[in-house]
Tab-separated table of C-alpha atoms in Angstrom:
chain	number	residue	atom	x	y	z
A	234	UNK	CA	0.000	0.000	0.000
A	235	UNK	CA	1.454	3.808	-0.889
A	236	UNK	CA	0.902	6.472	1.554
A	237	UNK	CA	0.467	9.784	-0.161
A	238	UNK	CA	1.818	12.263	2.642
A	239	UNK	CA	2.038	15.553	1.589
A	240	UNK	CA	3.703	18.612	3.601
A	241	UNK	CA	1.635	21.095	4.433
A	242	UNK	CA	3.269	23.095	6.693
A	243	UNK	CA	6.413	22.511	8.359
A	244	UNK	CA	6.251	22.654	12.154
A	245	UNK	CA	8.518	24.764	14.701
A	246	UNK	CA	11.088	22.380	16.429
A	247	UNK	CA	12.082	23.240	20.329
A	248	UNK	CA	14.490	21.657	22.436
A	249	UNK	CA	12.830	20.197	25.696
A	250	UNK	CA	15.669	18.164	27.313
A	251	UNK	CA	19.425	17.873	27.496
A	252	UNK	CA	22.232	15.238	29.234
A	253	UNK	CA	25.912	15.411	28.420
A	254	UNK	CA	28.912	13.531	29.306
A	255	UNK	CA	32.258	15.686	29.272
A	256	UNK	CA	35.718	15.873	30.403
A	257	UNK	CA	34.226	18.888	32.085
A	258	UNK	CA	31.056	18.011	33.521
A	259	UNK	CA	28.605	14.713	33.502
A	260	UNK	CA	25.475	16.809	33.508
A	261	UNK	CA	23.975	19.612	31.757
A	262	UNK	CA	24.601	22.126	34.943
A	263	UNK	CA	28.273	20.989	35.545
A	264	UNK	CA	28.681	21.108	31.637
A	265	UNK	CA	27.241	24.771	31.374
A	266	UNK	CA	29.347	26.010	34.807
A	267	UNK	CA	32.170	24.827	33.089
A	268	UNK	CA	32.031	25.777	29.292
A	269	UNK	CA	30.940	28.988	30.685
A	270	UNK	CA	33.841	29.566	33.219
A	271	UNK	CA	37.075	28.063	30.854
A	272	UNK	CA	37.141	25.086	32.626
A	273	UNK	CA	39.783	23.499	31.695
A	274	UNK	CA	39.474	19.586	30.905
A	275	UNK	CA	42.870	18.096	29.238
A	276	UNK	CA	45.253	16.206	31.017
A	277	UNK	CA	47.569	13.326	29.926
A	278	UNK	CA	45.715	10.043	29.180
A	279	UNK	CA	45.538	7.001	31.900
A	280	UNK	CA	43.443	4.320	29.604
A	281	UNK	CA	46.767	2.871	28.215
A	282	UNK	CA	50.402	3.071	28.493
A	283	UNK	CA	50.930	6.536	25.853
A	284	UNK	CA	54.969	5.816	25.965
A	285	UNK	CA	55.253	5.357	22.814
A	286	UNK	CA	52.408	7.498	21.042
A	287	UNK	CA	53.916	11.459	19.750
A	288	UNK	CA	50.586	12.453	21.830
A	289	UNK	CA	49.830	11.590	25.094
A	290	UNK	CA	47.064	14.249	26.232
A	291	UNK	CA	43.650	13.943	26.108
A	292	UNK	CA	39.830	15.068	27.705
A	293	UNK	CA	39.186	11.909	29.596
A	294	UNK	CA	35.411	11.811	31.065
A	295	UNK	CA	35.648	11.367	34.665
A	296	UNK	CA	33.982	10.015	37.460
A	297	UNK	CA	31.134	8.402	34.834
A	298	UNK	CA	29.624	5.541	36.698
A	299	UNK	CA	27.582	3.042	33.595
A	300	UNK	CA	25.564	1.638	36.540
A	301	UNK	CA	23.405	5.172	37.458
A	302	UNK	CA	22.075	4.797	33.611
A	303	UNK	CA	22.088	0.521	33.348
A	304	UNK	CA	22.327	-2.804	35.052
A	305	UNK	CA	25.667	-3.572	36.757
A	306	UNK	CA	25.546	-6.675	33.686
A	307	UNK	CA	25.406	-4.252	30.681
A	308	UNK	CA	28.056	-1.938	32.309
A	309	UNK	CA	30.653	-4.956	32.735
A	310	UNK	CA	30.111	-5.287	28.926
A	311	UNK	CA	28.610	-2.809	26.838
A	312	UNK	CA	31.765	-0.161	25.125
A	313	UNK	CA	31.774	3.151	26.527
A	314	UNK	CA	30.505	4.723	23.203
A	315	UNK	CA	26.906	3.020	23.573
A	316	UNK	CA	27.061	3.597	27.522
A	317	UNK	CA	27.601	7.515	27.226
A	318	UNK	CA	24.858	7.613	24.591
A	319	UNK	CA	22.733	5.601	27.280
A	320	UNK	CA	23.502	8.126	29.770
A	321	UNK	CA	23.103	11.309	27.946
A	322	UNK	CA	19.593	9.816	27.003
A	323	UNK	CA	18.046	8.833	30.584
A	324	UNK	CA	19.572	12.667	31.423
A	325	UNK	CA	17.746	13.916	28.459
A	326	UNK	CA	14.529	12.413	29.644
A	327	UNK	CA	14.798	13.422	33.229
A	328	UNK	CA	15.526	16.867	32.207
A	329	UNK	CA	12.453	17.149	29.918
A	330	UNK	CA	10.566	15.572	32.431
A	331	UNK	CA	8.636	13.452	29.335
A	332	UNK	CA	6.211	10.619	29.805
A	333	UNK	CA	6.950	8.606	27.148
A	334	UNK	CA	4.198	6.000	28.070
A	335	UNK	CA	1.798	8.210	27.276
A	336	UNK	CA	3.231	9.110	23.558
A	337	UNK	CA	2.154	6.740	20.732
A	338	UNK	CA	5.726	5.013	20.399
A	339	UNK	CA	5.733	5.319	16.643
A	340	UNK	CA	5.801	9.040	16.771
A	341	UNK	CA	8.984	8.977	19.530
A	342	UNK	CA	12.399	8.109	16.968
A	343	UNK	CA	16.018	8.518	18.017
A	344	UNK	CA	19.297	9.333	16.078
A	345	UNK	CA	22.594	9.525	17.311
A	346	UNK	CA	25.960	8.776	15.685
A	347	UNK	CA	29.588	8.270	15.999
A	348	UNK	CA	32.403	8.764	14.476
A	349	UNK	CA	34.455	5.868	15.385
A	350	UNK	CA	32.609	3.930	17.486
A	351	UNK	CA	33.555	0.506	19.251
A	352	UNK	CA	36.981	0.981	18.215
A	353	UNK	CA	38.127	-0.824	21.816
A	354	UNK	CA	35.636	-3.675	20.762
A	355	UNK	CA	37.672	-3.913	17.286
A	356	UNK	CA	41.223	-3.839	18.949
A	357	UNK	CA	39.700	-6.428	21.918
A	358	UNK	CA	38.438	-9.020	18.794
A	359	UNK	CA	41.121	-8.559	16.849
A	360	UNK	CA	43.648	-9.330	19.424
A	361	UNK	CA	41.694	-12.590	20.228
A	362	UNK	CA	42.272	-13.251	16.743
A	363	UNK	CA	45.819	-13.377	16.223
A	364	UNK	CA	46.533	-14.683	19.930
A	365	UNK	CA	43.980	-17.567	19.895
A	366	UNK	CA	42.204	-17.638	16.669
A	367	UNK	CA	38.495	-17.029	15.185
A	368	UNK	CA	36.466	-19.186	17.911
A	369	UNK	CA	37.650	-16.913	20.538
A	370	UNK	CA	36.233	-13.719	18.868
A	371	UNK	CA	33.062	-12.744	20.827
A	372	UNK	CA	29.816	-13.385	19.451
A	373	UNK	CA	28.776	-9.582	20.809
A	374	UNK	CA	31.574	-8.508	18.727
A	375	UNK	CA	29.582	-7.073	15.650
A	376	UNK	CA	26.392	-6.018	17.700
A	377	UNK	CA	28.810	-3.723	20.262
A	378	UNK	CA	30.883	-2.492	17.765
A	379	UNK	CA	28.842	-1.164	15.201
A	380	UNK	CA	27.985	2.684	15.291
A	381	UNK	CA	24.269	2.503	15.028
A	382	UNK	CA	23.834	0.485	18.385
A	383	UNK	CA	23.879	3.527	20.039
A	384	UNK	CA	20.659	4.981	18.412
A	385	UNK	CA	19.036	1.103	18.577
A	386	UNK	CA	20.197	0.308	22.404
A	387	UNK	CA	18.684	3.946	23.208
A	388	UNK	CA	15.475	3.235	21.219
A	389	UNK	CA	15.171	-0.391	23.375
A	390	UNK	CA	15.314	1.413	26.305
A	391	UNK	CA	12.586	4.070	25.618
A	392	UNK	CA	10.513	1.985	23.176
A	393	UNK	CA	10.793	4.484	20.731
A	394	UNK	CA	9.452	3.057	17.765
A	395	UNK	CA	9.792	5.720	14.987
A	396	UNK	CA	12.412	6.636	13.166
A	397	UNK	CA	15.415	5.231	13.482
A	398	UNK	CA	19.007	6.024	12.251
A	399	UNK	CA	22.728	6.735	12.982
A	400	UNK	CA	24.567	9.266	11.127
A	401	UNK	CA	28.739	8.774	10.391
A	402	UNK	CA	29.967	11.833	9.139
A	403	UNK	CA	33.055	12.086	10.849
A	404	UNK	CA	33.457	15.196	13.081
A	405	UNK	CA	30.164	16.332	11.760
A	406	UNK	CA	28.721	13.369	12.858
A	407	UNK	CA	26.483	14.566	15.592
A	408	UNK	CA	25.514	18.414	13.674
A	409	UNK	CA	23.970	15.932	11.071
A	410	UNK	CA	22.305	13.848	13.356
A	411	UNK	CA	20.588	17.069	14.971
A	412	UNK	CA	19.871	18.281	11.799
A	413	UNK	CA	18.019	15.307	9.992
A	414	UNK	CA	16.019	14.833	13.613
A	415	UNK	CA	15.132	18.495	13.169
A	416	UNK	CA	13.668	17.641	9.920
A	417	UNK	CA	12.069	14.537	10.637
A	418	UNK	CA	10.042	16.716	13.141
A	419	UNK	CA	9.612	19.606	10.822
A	420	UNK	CA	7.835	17.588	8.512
A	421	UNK	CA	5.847	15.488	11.043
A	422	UNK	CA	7.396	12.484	10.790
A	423	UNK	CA	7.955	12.153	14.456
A	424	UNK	CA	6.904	14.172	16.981
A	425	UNK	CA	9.434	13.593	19.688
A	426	UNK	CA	13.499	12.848	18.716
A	427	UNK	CA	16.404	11.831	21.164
A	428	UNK	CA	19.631	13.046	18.817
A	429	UNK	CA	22.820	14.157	19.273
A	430	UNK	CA	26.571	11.926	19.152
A	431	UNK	CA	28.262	9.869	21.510
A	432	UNK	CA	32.228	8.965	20.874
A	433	UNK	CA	34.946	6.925	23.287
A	434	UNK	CA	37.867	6.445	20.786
A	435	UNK	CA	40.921	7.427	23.800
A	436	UNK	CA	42.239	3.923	23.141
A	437	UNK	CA	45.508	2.869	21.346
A	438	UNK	CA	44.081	2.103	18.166
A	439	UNK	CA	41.914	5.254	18.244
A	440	UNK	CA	45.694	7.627	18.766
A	441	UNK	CA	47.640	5.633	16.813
A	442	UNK	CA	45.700	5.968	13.932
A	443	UNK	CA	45.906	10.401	14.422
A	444	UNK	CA	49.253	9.834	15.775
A	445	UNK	CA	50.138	8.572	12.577
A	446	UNK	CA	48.347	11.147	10.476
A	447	UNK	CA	50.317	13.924	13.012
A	448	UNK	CA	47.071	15.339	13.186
A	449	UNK	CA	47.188	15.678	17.598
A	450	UNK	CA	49.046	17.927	19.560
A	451	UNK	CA	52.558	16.911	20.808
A	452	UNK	CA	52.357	19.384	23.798
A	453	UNK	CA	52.865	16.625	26.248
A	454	UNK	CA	54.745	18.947	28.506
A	455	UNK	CA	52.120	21.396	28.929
A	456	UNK	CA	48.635	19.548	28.842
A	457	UNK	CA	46.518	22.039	29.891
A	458	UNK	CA	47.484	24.077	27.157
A	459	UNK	CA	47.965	21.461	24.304
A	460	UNK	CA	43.998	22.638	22.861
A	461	UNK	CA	44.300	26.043	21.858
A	462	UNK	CA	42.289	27.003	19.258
A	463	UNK	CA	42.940	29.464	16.353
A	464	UNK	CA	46.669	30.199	18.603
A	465	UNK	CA	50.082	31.247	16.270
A	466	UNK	CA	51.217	28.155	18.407
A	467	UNK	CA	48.417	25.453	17.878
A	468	UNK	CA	49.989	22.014	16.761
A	469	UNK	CA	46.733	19.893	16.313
A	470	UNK	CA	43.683	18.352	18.187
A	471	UNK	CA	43.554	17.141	21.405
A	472	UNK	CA	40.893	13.949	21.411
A	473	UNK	CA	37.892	13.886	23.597
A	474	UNK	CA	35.243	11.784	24.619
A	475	UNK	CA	31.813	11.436	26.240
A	476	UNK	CA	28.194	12.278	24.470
A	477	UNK	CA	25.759	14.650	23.927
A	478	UNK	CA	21.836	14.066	23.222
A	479	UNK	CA	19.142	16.349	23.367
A	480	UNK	CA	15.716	16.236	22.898
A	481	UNK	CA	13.592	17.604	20.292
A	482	UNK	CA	10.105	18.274	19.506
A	483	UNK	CA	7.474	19.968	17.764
A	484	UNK	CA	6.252	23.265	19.772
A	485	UNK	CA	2.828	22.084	19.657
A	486	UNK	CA	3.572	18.696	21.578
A	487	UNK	CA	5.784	20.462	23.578
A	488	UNK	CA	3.687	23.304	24.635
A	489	UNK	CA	0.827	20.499	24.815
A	490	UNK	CA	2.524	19.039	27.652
A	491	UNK	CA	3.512	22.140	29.330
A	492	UNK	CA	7.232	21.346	28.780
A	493	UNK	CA	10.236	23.657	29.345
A	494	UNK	CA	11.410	24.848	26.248
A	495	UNK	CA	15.091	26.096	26.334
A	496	UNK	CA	15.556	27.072	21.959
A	497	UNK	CA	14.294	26.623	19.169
A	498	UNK	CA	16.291	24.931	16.604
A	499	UNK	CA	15.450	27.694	12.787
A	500	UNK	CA	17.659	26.116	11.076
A	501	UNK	CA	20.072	23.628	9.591
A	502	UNK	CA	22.788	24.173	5.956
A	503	UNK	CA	24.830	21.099	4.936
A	504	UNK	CA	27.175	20.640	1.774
A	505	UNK	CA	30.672	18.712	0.897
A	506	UNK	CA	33.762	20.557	-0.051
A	507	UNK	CA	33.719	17.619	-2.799
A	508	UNK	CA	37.932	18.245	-2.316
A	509	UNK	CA	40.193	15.880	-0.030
A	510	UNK	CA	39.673	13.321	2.259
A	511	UNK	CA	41.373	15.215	4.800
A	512	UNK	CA	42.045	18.563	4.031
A	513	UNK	CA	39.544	21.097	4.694
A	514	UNK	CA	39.412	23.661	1.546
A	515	UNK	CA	41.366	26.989	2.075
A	516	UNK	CA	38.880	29.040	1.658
A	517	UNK	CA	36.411	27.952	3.256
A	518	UNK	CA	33.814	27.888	0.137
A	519	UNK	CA	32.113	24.969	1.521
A	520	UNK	CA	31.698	25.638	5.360
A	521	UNK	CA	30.627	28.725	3.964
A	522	UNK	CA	28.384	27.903	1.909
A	523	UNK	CA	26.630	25.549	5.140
A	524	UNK	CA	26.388	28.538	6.993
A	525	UNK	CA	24.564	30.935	4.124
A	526	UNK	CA	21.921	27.929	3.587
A	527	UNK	CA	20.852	27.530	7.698
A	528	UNK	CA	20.746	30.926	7.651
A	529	UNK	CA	18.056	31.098	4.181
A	530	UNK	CA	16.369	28.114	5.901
A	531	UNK	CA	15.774	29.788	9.214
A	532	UNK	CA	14.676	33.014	7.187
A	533	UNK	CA	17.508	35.409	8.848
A	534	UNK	CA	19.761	37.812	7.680
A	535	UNK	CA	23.607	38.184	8.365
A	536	UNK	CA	23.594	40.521	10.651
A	537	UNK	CA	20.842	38.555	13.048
A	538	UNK	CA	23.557	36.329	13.966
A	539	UNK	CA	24.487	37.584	17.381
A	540	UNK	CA	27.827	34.006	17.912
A	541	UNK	CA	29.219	31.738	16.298
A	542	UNK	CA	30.623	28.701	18.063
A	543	UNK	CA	33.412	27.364	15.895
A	544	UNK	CA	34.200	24.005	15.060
A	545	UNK	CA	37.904	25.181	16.313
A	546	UNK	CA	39.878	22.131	16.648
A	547	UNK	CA	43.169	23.677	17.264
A	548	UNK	CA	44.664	22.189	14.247
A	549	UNK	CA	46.546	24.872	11.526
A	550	UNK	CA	44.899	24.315	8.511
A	551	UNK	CA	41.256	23.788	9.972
A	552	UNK	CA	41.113	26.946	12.130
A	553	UNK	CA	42.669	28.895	9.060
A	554	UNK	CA	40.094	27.401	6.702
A	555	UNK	CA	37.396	28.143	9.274
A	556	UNK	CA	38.072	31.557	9.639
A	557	UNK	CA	38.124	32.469	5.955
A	558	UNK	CA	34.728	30.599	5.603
A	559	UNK	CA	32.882	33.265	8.424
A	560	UNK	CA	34.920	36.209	5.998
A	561	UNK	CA	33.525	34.963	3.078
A	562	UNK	CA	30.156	34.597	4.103
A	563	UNK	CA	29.469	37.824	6.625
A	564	UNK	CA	32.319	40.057	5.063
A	565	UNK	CA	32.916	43.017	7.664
A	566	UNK	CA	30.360	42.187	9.804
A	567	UNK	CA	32.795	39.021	10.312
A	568	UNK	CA	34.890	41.090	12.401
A	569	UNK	CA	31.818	42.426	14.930
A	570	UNK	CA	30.530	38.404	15.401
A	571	UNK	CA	31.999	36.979	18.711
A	572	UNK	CA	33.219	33.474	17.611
A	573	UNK	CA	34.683	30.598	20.336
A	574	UNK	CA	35.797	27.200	20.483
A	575	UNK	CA	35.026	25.447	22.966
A	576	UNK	CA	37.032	22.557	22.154
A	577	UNK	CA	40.005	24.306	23.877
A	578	UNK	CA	38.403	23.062	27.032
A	579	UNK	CA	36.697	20.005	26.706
A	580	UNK	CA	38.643	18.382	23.354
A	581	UNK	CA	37.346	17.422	20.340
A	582	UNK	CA	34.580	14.697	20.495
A	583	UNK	CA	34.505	14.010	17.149
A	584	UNK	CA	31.496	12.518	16.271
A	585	UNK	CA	29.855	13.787	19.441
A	586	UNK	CA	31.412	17.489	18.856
A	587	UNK	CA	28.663	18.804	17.208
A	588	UNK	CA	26.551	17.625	19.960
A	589	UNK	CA	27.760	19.027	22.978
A	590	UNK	CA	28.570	22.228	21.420
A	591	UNK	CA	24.702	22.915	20.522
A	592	UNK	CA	24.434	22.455	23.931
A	593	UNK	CA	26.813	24.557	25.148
A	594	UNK	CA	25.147	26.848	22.906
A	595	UNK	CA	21.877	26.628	24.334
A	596	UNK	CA	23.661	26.951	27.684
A	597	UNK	CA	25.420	30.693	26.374
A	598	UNK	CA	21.590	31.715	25.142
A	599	UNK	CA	20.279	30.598	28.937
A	600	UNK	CA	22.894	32.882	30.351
A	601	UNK	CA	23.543	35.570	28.278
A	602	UNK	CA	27.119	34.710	28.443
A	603	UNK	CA	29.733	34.092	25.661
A	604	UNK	CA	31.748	30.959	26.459
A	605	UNK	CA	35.507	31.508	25.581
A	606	UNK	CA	38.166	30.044	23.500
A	607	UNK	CA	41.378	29.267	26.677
A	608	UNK	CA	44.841	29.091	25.708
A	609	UNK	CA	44.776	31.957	23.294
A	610	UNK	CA	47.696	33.444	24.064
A	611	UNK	CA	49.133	34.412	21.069
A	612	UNK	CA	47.439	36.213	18.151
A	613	UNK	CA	47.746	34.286	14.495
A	614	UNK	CA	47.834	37.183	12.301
A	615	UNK	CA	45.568	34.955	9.865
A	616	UNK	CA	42.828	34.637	12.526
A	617	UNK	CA	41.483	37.784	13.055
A	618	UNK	CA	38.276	37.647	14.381
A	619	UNK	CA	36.643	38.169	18.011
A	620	UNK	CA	37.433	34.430	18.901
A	621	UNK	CA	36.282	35.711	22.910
A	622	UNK	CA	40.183	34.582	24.291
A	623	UNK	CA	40.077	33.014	27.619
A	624	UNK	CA	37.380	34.615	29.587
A	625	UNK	CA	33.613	34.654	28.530
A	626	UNK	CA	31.508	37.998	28.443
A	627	UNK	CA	28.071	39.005	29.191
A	628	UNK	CA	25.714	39.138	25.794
A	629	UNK	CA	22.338	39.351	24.514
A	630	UNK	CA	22.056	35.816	22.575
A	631	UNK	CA	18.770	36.034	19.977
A	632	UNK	CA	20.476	34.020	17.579
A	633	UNK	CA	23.402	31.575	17.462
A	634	UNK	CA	25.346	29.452	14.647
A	635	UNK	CA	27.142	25.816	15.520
A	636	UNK	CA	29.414	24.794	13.271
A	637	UNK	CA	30.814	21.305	12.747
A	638	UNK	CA	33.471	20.048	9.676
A	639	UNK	CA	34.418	16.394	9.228
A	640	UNK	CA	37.143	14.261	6.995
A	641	UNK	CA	35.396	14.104	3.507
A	642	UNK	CA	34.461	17.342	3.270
A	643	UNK	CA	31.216	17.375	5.440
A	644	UNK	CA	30.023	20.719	6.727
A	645	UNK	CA	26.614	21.234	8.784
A	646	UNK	CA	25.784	24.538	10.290
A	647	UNK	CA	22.718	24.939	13.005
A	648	UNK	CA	21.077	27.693	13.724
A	649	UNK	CA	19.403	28.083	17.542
A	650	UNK	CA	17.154	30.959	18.394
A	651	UNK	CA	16.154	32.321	21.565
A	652	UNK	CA	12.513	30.630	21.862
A	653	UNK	CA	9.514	33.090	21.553
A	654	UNK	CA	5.855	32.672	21.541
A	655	UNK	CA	5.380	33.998	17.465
């Protein structure tokens, strides 16, 4: 049988609930005190022995206890990546303070992705492998490693029944995720979404693998300043971990239950730089180009955009690119924008970047304040813009852009707006 749905019109989408896992917090207020203060989260990796690796920092979650969120069983065995996801979903739920037993299950979905994944599950396997051969490779092998048992383990535990799906676009992983939720919603396929990226990739294969690239910071002498975003002095990422997921939904079920609304999500611009597999292009024609189209889509002009939080990874060529794309696009008014990264003080979560820093976004439009970029200590002549260097300031947030760029080329800009009743 073919349904014929049409569109009619496409419905506002709000943002009712929030839970986070960080190397600076393990909850949406510890997050926000933090990304708000410069809380510094880097410090020199304990999961493994790092003698040998060129980088040995990293923004380890701490204190993160699997059996507040699931049964002492499925901690003792399911990867980290699937248990943050877990945990920033029961946190979501609290927070928006949602019934789900009393939502028709098909209209509840849930999308989260990862970049990597269960990358400790591959190196675990694979060492069984070569040590004592194929019968001792775990039969939960596949079903723990694979990225999109993060979205299905979270949809088991809420019975959400509707759409379904795990996006893998690298470091834009979780910005893509958001945005295709956002949509879903928009255009009634669901009326309630649990989205967002989860990533735990500190593990040897996970730095050997960047190490090799040289694509991490070697500061292993000065940890705390080793992320330092759009610094002369910046040498590369440092790698974080942990999860973000929010909660969307369509104003009307939202304000039908009364709910707490903290934005609205306007809008959402993706494209490819269709250039290198790596490389981000040097002038910034695709991130750019992300940018103008969530801004068309949410309806806005340039000048409405009141921050921009950066993708920022602290590595040369992607800050450089980065910057040229927010020239390109707003032109002088690129110079009156207050832009920040706060992967200087958390890490970057790849595939859960995106993720956390739309809710540290939400958290700077809650407060009025501008979260900073740390460790900017001294100016690249080449990045030139307000990048808000190491302490946050007091401002008016209407409107706010969140940025995330992946390996291939991916580029998805958000666009959050201060919720109001018209």
């Amino acid at each position: 049988m073919i349904l014929n749905r049409k569109v009619k019109n496409l419905r506002r989408v709000v943002v009712t609930g929030i839970g986070v896992i960080t190397s600076i917090g393990n909850s949406k207020d510890d997050f926000w005190d933090g990304v708000l203060s410069g809380k510094n989260g880097i410090d020199y990796v304990t999961r493994f022995d790092t003698t040998e690796f060129r980088s040995q920092v990293g923004g380890e979650v701490k204190g993160f206890d699997g059996e507040k969120f699931i049964s002492r069983k499925e901690a003792s065995r399911l990867p980290l990546f699937i248990q943050y996801a877990i945990a920033g979903a029961v946190m979501a739920r609290e927070d928006a303070d949602i019934n789900l037993d009393s939502i028709d299950p098909y209209r509840v979905g849930v999308g989260i992705g990862s970049g990597i994944g269960g990358i400790c599950v591959m190196e675990e396997n694979a060492r069984a492998l070569t040590l004592k051969g194929p019968k001792r490779v775990s039969p939960f092998f596949v079903p723990y490693e694979i990225i999109n048992m993060a979205s299905g383990r979270v949809s088991m535990l809420m019975n959400a029944k509707g759409p379904n799906f795990a996006s893998v676009t690298a470091c834009a992983t979780s910005n893509n995720a958001i945005g295709e939720a956002y949509r879903l919603i928009q255009q009634s396929h669901a009326d309630v979404m649990f989205t967002g990226g989860t990533e735990a990739a500190i593990t040897p294969l996970g730095y050997a693998g960047f190490d090799s690239m040289r694509a991490m910071s070697t500061r292993n002498d000065d940890p705390k300043h080793a992320s330092r975003p759009f610094d002369k002095e910046r040498d590369g990422f440092v790698m974080g971990e942990g999860s973000g997921v929010v909660i969307l939904e369509s104003l009307e079920h939202a304000q039908k239950r009364n709910a707490k609304i903290y934005v609205e999500i306007v809008g959402c611009g993706m494209t490819a730089d269709a250039y290198d597999m790596v490389h981000p292009r040097n002038d910034g024609e695709g991130a750019s180009k992300a940018m103008e189209f969530a801004l068309e889509g949410a309806k806005l002009n340039l000048e409405d955009v009141d921050y921009i939080n950066a993708h920022g990874t602290s590595t040369p060529a992607g800050d450089l690119a980065e910057t040229s794309a927010i020239k390109r696009l707003f032109n002088d008014y690129a110079y009156r924008i207050p832009v920040s990264s706060t992967k200087s003080m958390t890490g970057h979560l790849l595939g859960a970047a995106g993720a956390i820093e739309l809710i540290a976004c939400i958290g700077a439009i809650e407060n009025s304040y501008l979260p900073p970029t740390i460790n900017l200590e001294i100016p690249d002549l080449e990045c030139d813009l307000d990048y808000v260097p190491n302490e946050g300031r007091s401002a008016e947030l209407n409107v706010v852009l969140s940025n995330s760029f992946g390996f291939g080329g991916h580029n998805t800009s958000i666009v959050l707006k201060k919720y109001g009743e018209t």
